[in-house]
Amino acid sequence: MRYRLTFVSGLAVGYVLGARAGRERYEQLRKAVRRIAENPAVRNAGEAAALSGRQAAAKAADAVQDRLPSPVSDRVRTVRDYRARAGSDWGAEAH
């Protein structure tokens, strides 16, 4: 699924950048992409993917924490502490 999404995204970007259809077609595409992005099902899927990615990254960091050089380990700990104090996950803010 990831490869399909990447391909479709690349195709869309390539079309927009290489199209000679003009500004009107570009605006139509932009509105369509915005409608898709604002779809609650798409937003929920994106948030679920982001959450699972953060969980996987946390597991990976925990698994290799003792093998990391001290400066890297300290930086990971600092970022985790900052995010915990901020009470905010990346991408979770309403725009």
PDB file of C-alpha atoms in Angstrom:
ATOM      1  CA  MET A   1       0.000   0.000   0.000  1.00  0.00           C
ATOM      2  CA  ARG A   2       2.848   2.390   0.860  1.00  0.00           C
ATOM      3  CA  TYR A   3       4.432   1.946  -2.560  1.00  0.00           C
ATOM      4  CA  ARG A   4       1.127   2.539  -4.288  1.00  0.00           C
ATOM      5  CA  LEU A   5       0.566   5.738  -2.317  1.00  0.00           C
ATOM      6  CA  THR A   6       4.105   6.902  -3.091  1.00  0.00           C
ATOM      7  CA  PHE A   7       3.599   6.189  -6.784  1.00  0.00           C
ATOM      8  CA  VAL A   8       0.272   8.029  -6.939  1.00  0.00           C
ATOM      9  CA  SER A   9       1.751  10.988  -5.031  1.00  0.00           C
ATOM     10  CA  GLY A  10       4.712  11.114  -7.399  1.00  0.00           C
ATOM     11  CA  LEU A  11       2.409  10.885 -10.367  1.00  0.00           C
ATOM     12  CA  ALA A  12       0.293  13.778  -9.086  1.00  0.00           C
ATOM     13  CA  VAL A  13       3.315  15.948  -8.349  1.00  0.00           C
ATOM     14  CA  GLY A  14       4.820  15.165 -11.734  1.00  0.00           C
ATOM     15  CA  TYR A  15       1.599  16.041 -13.472  1.00  0.00           C
ATOM     16  CA  VAL A  16       1.237  19.338 -11.630  1.00  0.00           C
ATOM     17  CA  LEU A  17       4.849  20.338 -12.240  1.00  0.00           C
ATOM     18  CA  GLY A  18       4.915  19.210 -15.846  1.00  0.00           C
ATOM     19  CA  ALA A  19       1.398  20.007 -16.952  1.00  0.00           C
ATOM     20  CA  ARG A  20       0.760  22.615 -19.565  1.00  0.00           C
ATOM     21  CA  ALA A  21      -2.929  22.794 -18.724  1.00  0.00           C
ATOM     22  CA  GLY A  22      -2.533  26.167 -17.070  1.00  0.00           C
ATOM     23  CA  ARG A  23      -3.600  27.761 -13.847  1.00  0.00           C
ATOM     24  CA  GLU A  24      -7.244  26.666 -14.060  1.00  0.00           C
ATOM     25  CA  ARG A  25      -6.359  22.971 -14.105  1.00  0.00           C
ATOM     26  CA  TYR A  26      -3.847  23.519 -11.320  1.00  0.00           C
ATOM     27  CA  GLU A  27      -6.551  25.138  -9.154  1.00  0.00           C
ATOM     28  CA  GLN A  28      -8.922  22.208  -9.872  1.00  0.00           C
ATOM     29  CA  LEU A  29      -6.258  19.748  -8.752  1.00  0.00           C
ATOM     30  CA  ARG A  30      -5.459  21.783  -5.664  1.00  0.00           C
ATOM     31  CA  LYS A  31      -9.127  21.867  -4.629  1.00  0.00           C
ATOM     32  CA  ALA A  32      -9.450  18.121  -5.192  1.00  0.00           C
ATOM     33  CA  VAL A  33      -6.377  17.406  -3.078  1.00  0.00           C
ATOM     34  CA  ARG A  34      -7.667  19.694  -0.329  1.00  0.00           C
ATOM     35  CA  ARG A  35     -11.038  17.888  -0.329  1.00  0.00           C
ATOM     36  CA  ILE A  36      -9.286  14.549  -0.037  1.00  0.00           C
ATOM     37  CA  ALA A  37      -6.989  15.805   2.736  1.00  0.00           C
ATOM     38  CA  GLU A  38      -9.936  17.197   4.694  1.00  0.00           C
ATOM     39  CA  ASN A  39     -11.865  13.931   4.461  1.00  0.00           C
ATOM     40  CA  PRO A  40     -12.252  12.580   8.024  1.00  0.00           C
ATOM     41  CA  ALA A  41     -11.413   9.032   6.949  1.00  0.00           C
ATOM     42  CA  VAL A  42      -8.171  10.182   5.335  1.00  0.00           C
ATOM     43  CA  ARG A  43      -7.266  12.306   8.362  1.00  0.00           C
ATOM     44  CA  ASN A  44      -7.963   9.402  10.727  1.00  0.00           C
ATOM     45  CA  ALA A  45      -5.834   7.068   8.628  1.00  0.00           C
ATOM     46  CA  GLY A  46      -3.022   9.607   8.587  1.00  0.00           C
ATOM     47  CA  GLU A  47      -3.185  10.121  12.329  1.00  0.00           C
ATOM     48  CA  ALA A  48      -3.246   6.353  12.913  1.00  0.00           C
ATOM     49  CA  ALA A  49      -0.213   5.920  10.679  1.00  0.00           C
ATOM     50  CA  ALA A  50       1.629   8.725  12.476  1.00  0.00           C
ATOM     51  CA  LEU A  51       0.809   7.205  15.859  1.00  0.00           C
ATOM     52  CA  SER A  52       1.994   3.746  14.853  1.00  0.00           C
ATOM     53  CA  GLY A  53       5.157   5.306  13.410  1.00  0.00           C
ATOM     54  CA  ARG A  54       5.864   7.127  16.668  1.00  0.00           C
ATOM     55  CA  GLN A  55       5.256   3.925  18.637  1.00  0.00           C
ATOM     56  CA  ALA A  56       7.586   1.941  16.377  1.00  0.00           C
ATOM     57  CA  ALA A  57      10.248   4.652  16.657  1.00  0.00           C
ATOM     58  CA  ALA A  58       9.948   4.634  20.448  1.00  0.00           C
ATOM     59  CA  LYS A  59      10.318   0.836  20.531  1.00  0.00           C
ATOM     60  CA  ALA A  60      13.342   1.014  18.251  1.00  0.00           C
ATOM     61  CA  ALA A  61      14.916   3.763  20.345  1.00  0.00           C
ATOM     62  CA  ASP A  62      14.358   1.745  23.520  1.00  0.00           C
ATOM     63  CA  ALA A  63      15.878  -1.338  21.904  1.00  0.00           C
ATOM     64  CA  VAL A  64      19.083   0.428  20.863  1.00  0.00           C
ATOM     65  CA  GLN A  65      19.322   3.009  23.651  1.00  0.00           C
ATOM     66  CA  ASP A  66      22.246   1.256  25.369  1.00  0.00           C
ATOM     67  CA  ARG A  67      24.140   0.897  22.068  1.00  0.00           C
ATOM     68  CA  LEU A  68      23.976   4.549  21.075  1.00  0.00           C
ATOM     69  CA  PRO A  69      26.871   6.931  21.670  1.00  0.00           C
ATOM     70  CA  SER A  70      26.341   9.085  24.746  1.00  0.00           C
ATOM     71  CA  PRO A  71      25.637  12.387  22.882  1.00  0.00           C
ATOM     72  CA  VAL A  72      22.962  10.728  20.751  1.00  0.00           C
ATOM     73  CA  SER A  73      21.418   9.010  23.747  1.00  0.00           C
ATOM     74  CA  ASP A  74      21.354  12.317  25.641  1.00  0.00           C
ATOM     75  CA  ARG A  75      19.695  14.073  22.690  1.00  0.00           C
ATOM     76  CA  VAL A  76      16.985  11.398  22.403  1.00  0.00           C
ATOM     77  CA  ARG A  77      16.274  11.754  26.112  1.00  0.00           C
ATOM     78  CA  THR A  78      16.131  15.566  25.801  1.00  0.00           C
ATOM     79  CA  VAL A  79      13.666  15.421  22.903  1.00  0.00           C
ATOM     80  CA  ARG A  80      11.450  12.942  24.767  1.00  0.00           C
ATOM     81  CA  ASP A  81      11.440  15.129  27.875  1.00  0.00           C
ATOM     82  CA  TYR A  82      10.609  18.233  25.850  1.00  0.00           C
ATOM     83  CA  ARG A  83       7.715  16.506  24.083  1.00  0.00           C
ATOM     84  CA  ALA A  84       6.389  15.171  27.390  1.00  0.00           C
ATOM     85  CA  ARG A  85       6.455  18.674  28.931  1.00  0.00           C
ATOM     86  CA  ALA A  86       4.856  20.237  25.862  1.00  0.00           C
ATOM     87  CA  GLY A  87       2.071  17.663  25.951  1.00  0.00           C
ATOM     88  CA  SER A  88       1.885  17.684  22.192  1.00  0.00           C
ATOM     89  CA  ASP A  89       2.463  15.025  19.560  1.00  0.00           C
ATOM     90  CA  TRP A  90       3.755  15.970  16.149  1.00  0.00           C
ATOM     91  CA  GLY A  91       0.976  16.505  13.655  1.00  0.00           C
ATOM     92  CA  ALA A  92      -1.811  16.381  16.217  1.00  0.00           C
ATOM     93  CA  GLU A  93      -2.497  20.108  16.316  1.00  0.00           C
ATOM     94  CA  ALA A  94      -5.618  21.403  14.625  1.00  0.00           C
ATOM     95  CA  HIS A  95      -4.879  23.732  11.724  1.00  0.00           C
TER      96      HIS A  95
END
